[in-house]
Amino acid sequence: LAKTTQPISMDSYEGQEVNITCSHNNIATNDYITWYQQFPSQGPRFIIQGYKTKVTNEVASLFIPADRKSSTLSLPRVSLSDTAVYYCLVGDSLSYNTDKLIFGTGTRLQVFP
Amino acid sequence: EAGVAQSPRYKIIEKRQSVAFWCNPISGHATLYWYQQILGQGPKLLIQFQNNGVVDDSQLPKDRFSAERLKGVDSTLKIQPAKLEDSAVYLCASSLVVGTGELFFGEGSRLTVL
């Protein structure tokens, strides 16, 4: 299973765009890249998932370069409510027909007013 | 749509006692997961069920942890006897389709072992 590396913490101010980069050098052909958000005292919440190029939804964008060895979660115009821990996961959705996703320690994003 | 329900939200026990956590997944979700999240760490998968069969329990400490999912719906995770290092949040998650990577988590059950 591919291991991911992401910054331990990041600070930002309201209204700014935040980009969190995740490194996954050993990503396999079948692996997808998934990002989750976790607020204190809550379970993680799925944000976005991609395989290659760019994926965008109402919450975030995910940029994946051609070599897929890294990915960047982009949060446009963050607000105080975006303060949370963000996890980058790489999982082989085809192996053993499971969703064996490994959570790392995540990136703690702190948004200031 | 109702989310994943877990109970109790909080539990305090002494070491060597037993505890059980209950999870009711989102209706129709065939896959159910139990994760353990120690303070400051990411969630760690303990066990995964597909309907009422175990798909992966490689990280479940089977000498003290057990889990079951009767009738392919609700699930119970039990710890007996508890150790200090079992203090953590126990998260239940479910997914509709295996292989999408989209899991729906409950709010978790926080266990404190004294």
Coordinates of C-alpha atoms in Angstrom, one line a residue:
Chain A
L1 CA 0.0 0.0 0.0
A2 CA 1.3 3.4 -1.0
K3 CA 2.4 5.6 1.9
T4 CA 1.5 9.3 1.9
T5 CA 3.4 12.3 3.3
Q6 CA 1.8 15.6 3.9
P7 CA 2.6 18.7 6.1
I8 CA 1.8 18.4 9.7
S9 CA 0.2 21.8 9.9
M10 CA -0.7 24.9 7.9
D11 CA -2.0 28.3 8.8
S12 CA -4.1 30.6 6.6
Y13 CA -6.4 33.6 6.8
E14 CA -10.0 33.8 5.9
G15 CA -10.6 34.4 2.2
Q16 CA -7.4 33.0 1.1
E17 CA -6.9 29.9 -1.1
V18 CA -5.2 27.0 0.6
N19 CA -3.3 24.3 -1.2
I20 CA -2.3 21.2 0.7
T21 CA 0.1 18.9 -1.1
C22 CA 0.5 15.2 -0.5
S23 CA 3.3 13.1 -1.7
H24 CA 2.7 9.4 -2.6
N25 CA 5.8 8.3 -4.5
N26 CA 4.9 4.6 -4.5
I27 CA 1.4 5.0 -5.9
A28 CA 0.2 2.0 -7.8
T29 CA -1.6 1.8 -11.1
N30 CA -4.9 1.0 -9.5
D31 CA -4.7 3.5 -6.7
Y32 CA -7.1 6.3 -6.3
I33 CA -6.3 9.5 -4.2
T34 CA -8.9 10.4 -1.7
W35 CA -9.1 13.4 0.7
Y36 CA -11.0 13.5 4.0
Q37 CA -11.7 16.3 6.4
Q38 CA -12.1 15.8 10.1
F39 CA -13.4 18.3 12.7
P40 CA -12.8 17.8 16.4
S41 CA -15.2 15.2 18.0
Q42 CA -16.5 14.1 14.6
G43 CA -15.7 11.3 12.2
P44 CA -13.8 12.1 9.0
R45 CA -15.9 13.4 6.1
F46 CA -15.2 12.5 2.4
I47 CA -14.2 15.6 0.4
I48 CA -13.0 14.5 -3.0
Q49 CA -11.4 11.7 -4.9
G50 CA -9.4 11.5 -8.1
Y51 CA -7.3 9.3 -10.3
K52 CA -5.5 11.8 -12.6
T53 CA -5.6 15.4 -13.9
K54 CA -8.1 17.6 -12.1
V55 CA -11.3 17.0 -10.2
T56 CA -13.6 19.7 -8.9
N57 CA -16.7 19.7 -6.8
E58 CA -18.6 22.2 -4.7
V59 CA -16.1 22.0 -1.9
A60 CA -12.6 21.6 -3.3
S61 CA -10.4 20.9 -6.3
L62 CA -7.9 18.1 -6.6
F63 CA -4.9 18.4 -8.8
I64 CA -3.0 15.3 -9.8
P65 CA 0.1 15.6 -12.1
A66 CA 0.8 13.1 -14.9
D67 CA 3.2 11.0 -12.8
R68 CA 0.6 10.8 -10.0
K69 CA 3.4 10.9 -7.3
S70 CA 1.8 13.8 -5.6
S71 CA -1.6 15.5 -5.4
T72 CA -2.8 18.9 -4.2
L73 CA -6.0 19.7 -2.4
S74 CA -7.1 23.2 -3.1
L75 CA -9.7 25.0 -0.9
P76 CA -10.8 28.2 -2.4
R77 CA -11.5 31.2 -0.1
V78 CA -11.3 29.4 3.2
S79 CA -13.4 30.4 6.2
L80 CA -13.0 29.8 9.9
S81 CA -15.2 26.7 9.6
D82 CA -12.5 25.1 7.3
T83 CA -10.3 24.7 10.4
A84 CA -9.8 21.0 10.6
V85 CA -7.5 18.1 9.9
Y86 CA -7.2 17.0 6.3
Y87 CA -6.2 13.5 5.4
C88 CA -4.7 12.4 2.1
L89 CA -5.2 8.7 1.4
V90 CA -4.1 6.4 -1.4
G91 CA -5.9 3.1 -1.8
D92 CA -6.1 0.3 -4.2
S93 CA -9.8 0.1 -4.7
L94 CA -9.5 -3.1 -6.7
S95 CA -7.3 -5.1 -4.4
Y96 CA -9.3 -7.8 -2.7
N97 CA -12.4 -5.8 -3.6
T98 CA -12.0 -3.7 -0.5
D99 CA -11.6 0.0 0.4
K100 CA -8.5 -0.5 2.5
L101 CA -7.6 3.1 3.0
I102 CA -4.7 4.0 5.3
F103 CA -5.0 7.2 7.2
G104 CA -1.8 9.1 8.0
T105 CA -1.5 11.8 10.6
G106 CA -3.1 14.4 8.3
T107 CA -2.5 18.1 8.0
R108 CA -4.0 20.4 10.6
L109 CA -5.2 23.5 9.0
Q110 CA -5.8 26.5 11.2
V111 CA -7.7 29.4 9.6
F112 CA -7.4 32.8 11.3
P113 CA -9.8 35.8 11.0
Chain B
E1 CA -30.9 10.6 5.0
A2 CA -29.9 9.4 8.4
G3 CA -26.2 9.0 9.0
V4 CA -24.2 6.4 10.8
A5 CA -25.3 6.1 14.4
Q6 CA -23.0 5.1 17.2
S7 CA -23.5 4.6 20.9
P8 CA -22.4 5.3 23.5
R9 CA -20.7 8.6 22.7
Y10 CA -18.6 8.4 25.8
K11 CA -17.5 5.6 28.1
I12 CA -15.1 5.5 31.0
I13 CA -14.0 2.2 32.5
E14 CA -11.3 0.8 34.6
K15 CA -8.6 -1.4 33.1
R16 CA -9.5 -5.1 32.8
Q17 CA -13.2 -4.2 32.5
S18 CA -15.2 -4.9 29.4
V19 CA -17.0 -2.5 27.0
A20 CA -19.1 -2.7 23.9
F21 CA -19.9 -0.2 21.2
W22 CA -22.8 -0.3 18.8
C23 CA -23.1 0.9 15.3
N24 CA -26.0 1.3 12.9
P25 CA -24.8 2.0 9.4
I26 CA -26.6 4.0 6.7
S27 CA -29.5 2.0 5.4
G28 CA -28.5 -0.1 2.4
H29 CA -24.8 0.1 3.0
A30 CA -23.4 -3.4 2.7
T31 CA -19.9 -2.5 3.9
L32 CA -19.2 -1.6 7.5
Y33 CA -15.9 -0.6 9.1
W34 CA -14.6 -0.1 12.6
Y35 CA -11.6 2.3 13.1
Q36 CA -9.6 3.2 16.2
Q37 CA -8.4 6.7 16.5
I38 CA -5.9 7.5 19.2
L39 CA -5.5 11.2 20.1
G40 CA -3.3 13.0 17.6
Q41 CA -3.3 10.1 15.1
G42 CA -5.3 9.2 12.0
P43 CA -7.9 6.5 12.2
K44 CA -6.6 2.9 12.0
L45 CA -8.8 0.2 10.5
L46 CA -9.6 -2.6 12.9
I47 CA -12.1 -4.6 11.0
Q48 CA -14.2 -4.5 7.8
F49 CA -17.4 -6.4 7.1
Q50 CA -19.1 -7.0 3.8
N51 CA -22.7 -7.8 4.7
N52 CA -22.2 -10.1 7.7
G53 CA -18.9 -11.6 6.6
V54 CA -15.4 -10.3 7.7
V55 CA -13.3 -9.0 4.8
D56 CA -10.3 -7.8 6.8
D57 CA -9.5 -8.1 10.4
S58 CA -5.7 -8.1 10.1
Q59 CA -5.2 -5.2 12.6
L60 CA -7.8 -6.3 15.2
P61 CA -6.1 -7.4 18.5
K62 CA -8.1 -10.6 18.6
D63 CA -7.0 -11.6 22.1
R64 CA -9.1 -8.8 23.5
F65 CA -11.2 -7.3 20.7
S66 CA -14.1 -8.9 18.9
A67 CA -16.7 -7.7 16.5
E68 CA -19.8 -9.0 14.9
R69 CA -22.4 -7.9 12.4
L70 CA -25.5 -10.0 12.7
K71 CA -27.9 -10.0 9.8
G72 CA -25.6 -7.7 7.9
V73 CA -26.9 -4.5 9.5
D74 CA -25.9 -3.4 13.0
S75 CA -22.5 -4.2 14.4
T76 CA -21.0 -4.5 17.9
L77 CA -17.4 -4.0 18.8
K78 CA -16.3 -5.5 22.1
I79 CA -13.2 -5.0 24.2
Q80 CA -12.5 -7.5 27.0
P81 CA -10.4 -7.0 29.0
A82 CA -9.6 -3.3 28.3
K83 CA -6.0 -1.9 28.6
L84 CA -4.9 1.6 29.2
E85 CA -3.7 1.8 25.6
D86 CA -7.2 1.1 24.3
S87 CA -8.2 4.7 25.3
A88 CA -9.3 6.1 21.9
V89 CA -12.2 7.1 19.8
Y90 CA -13.9 4.1 18.0
L91 CA -15.3 5.2 14.7
C92 CA -17.8 3.2 12.7
A93 CA -18.1 3.8 9.0
S94 CA -20.2 2.4 6.1
S95 CA -20.1 2.6 2.4
L96 CA -22.6 1.8 -0.3
V97 CA -20.3 0.6 -3.0
V98 CA -17.0 -1.1 -2.3
G99 CA -14.2 0.4 -4.3
T100 CA -15.3 4.0 -4.4
G101 CA -13.2 5.2 -1.4
E102 CA -16.2 7.1 -0.1
L103 CA -16.9 6.1 3.5
F104 CA -19.5 7.7 5.8
F105 CA -18.3 7.9 9.4
G106 CA -20.3 8.2 12.6
E107 CA -19.4 10.6 15.3
G108 CA -17.5 8.0 17.2
S109 CA -17.4 6.5 20.7
R110 CA -14.8 7.9 23.0
L111 CA -13.3 5.4 25.4
T112 CA -11.3 6.3 28.4
V113 CA -9.6 3.5 30.3
L114 CA -8.4 4.3 33.8

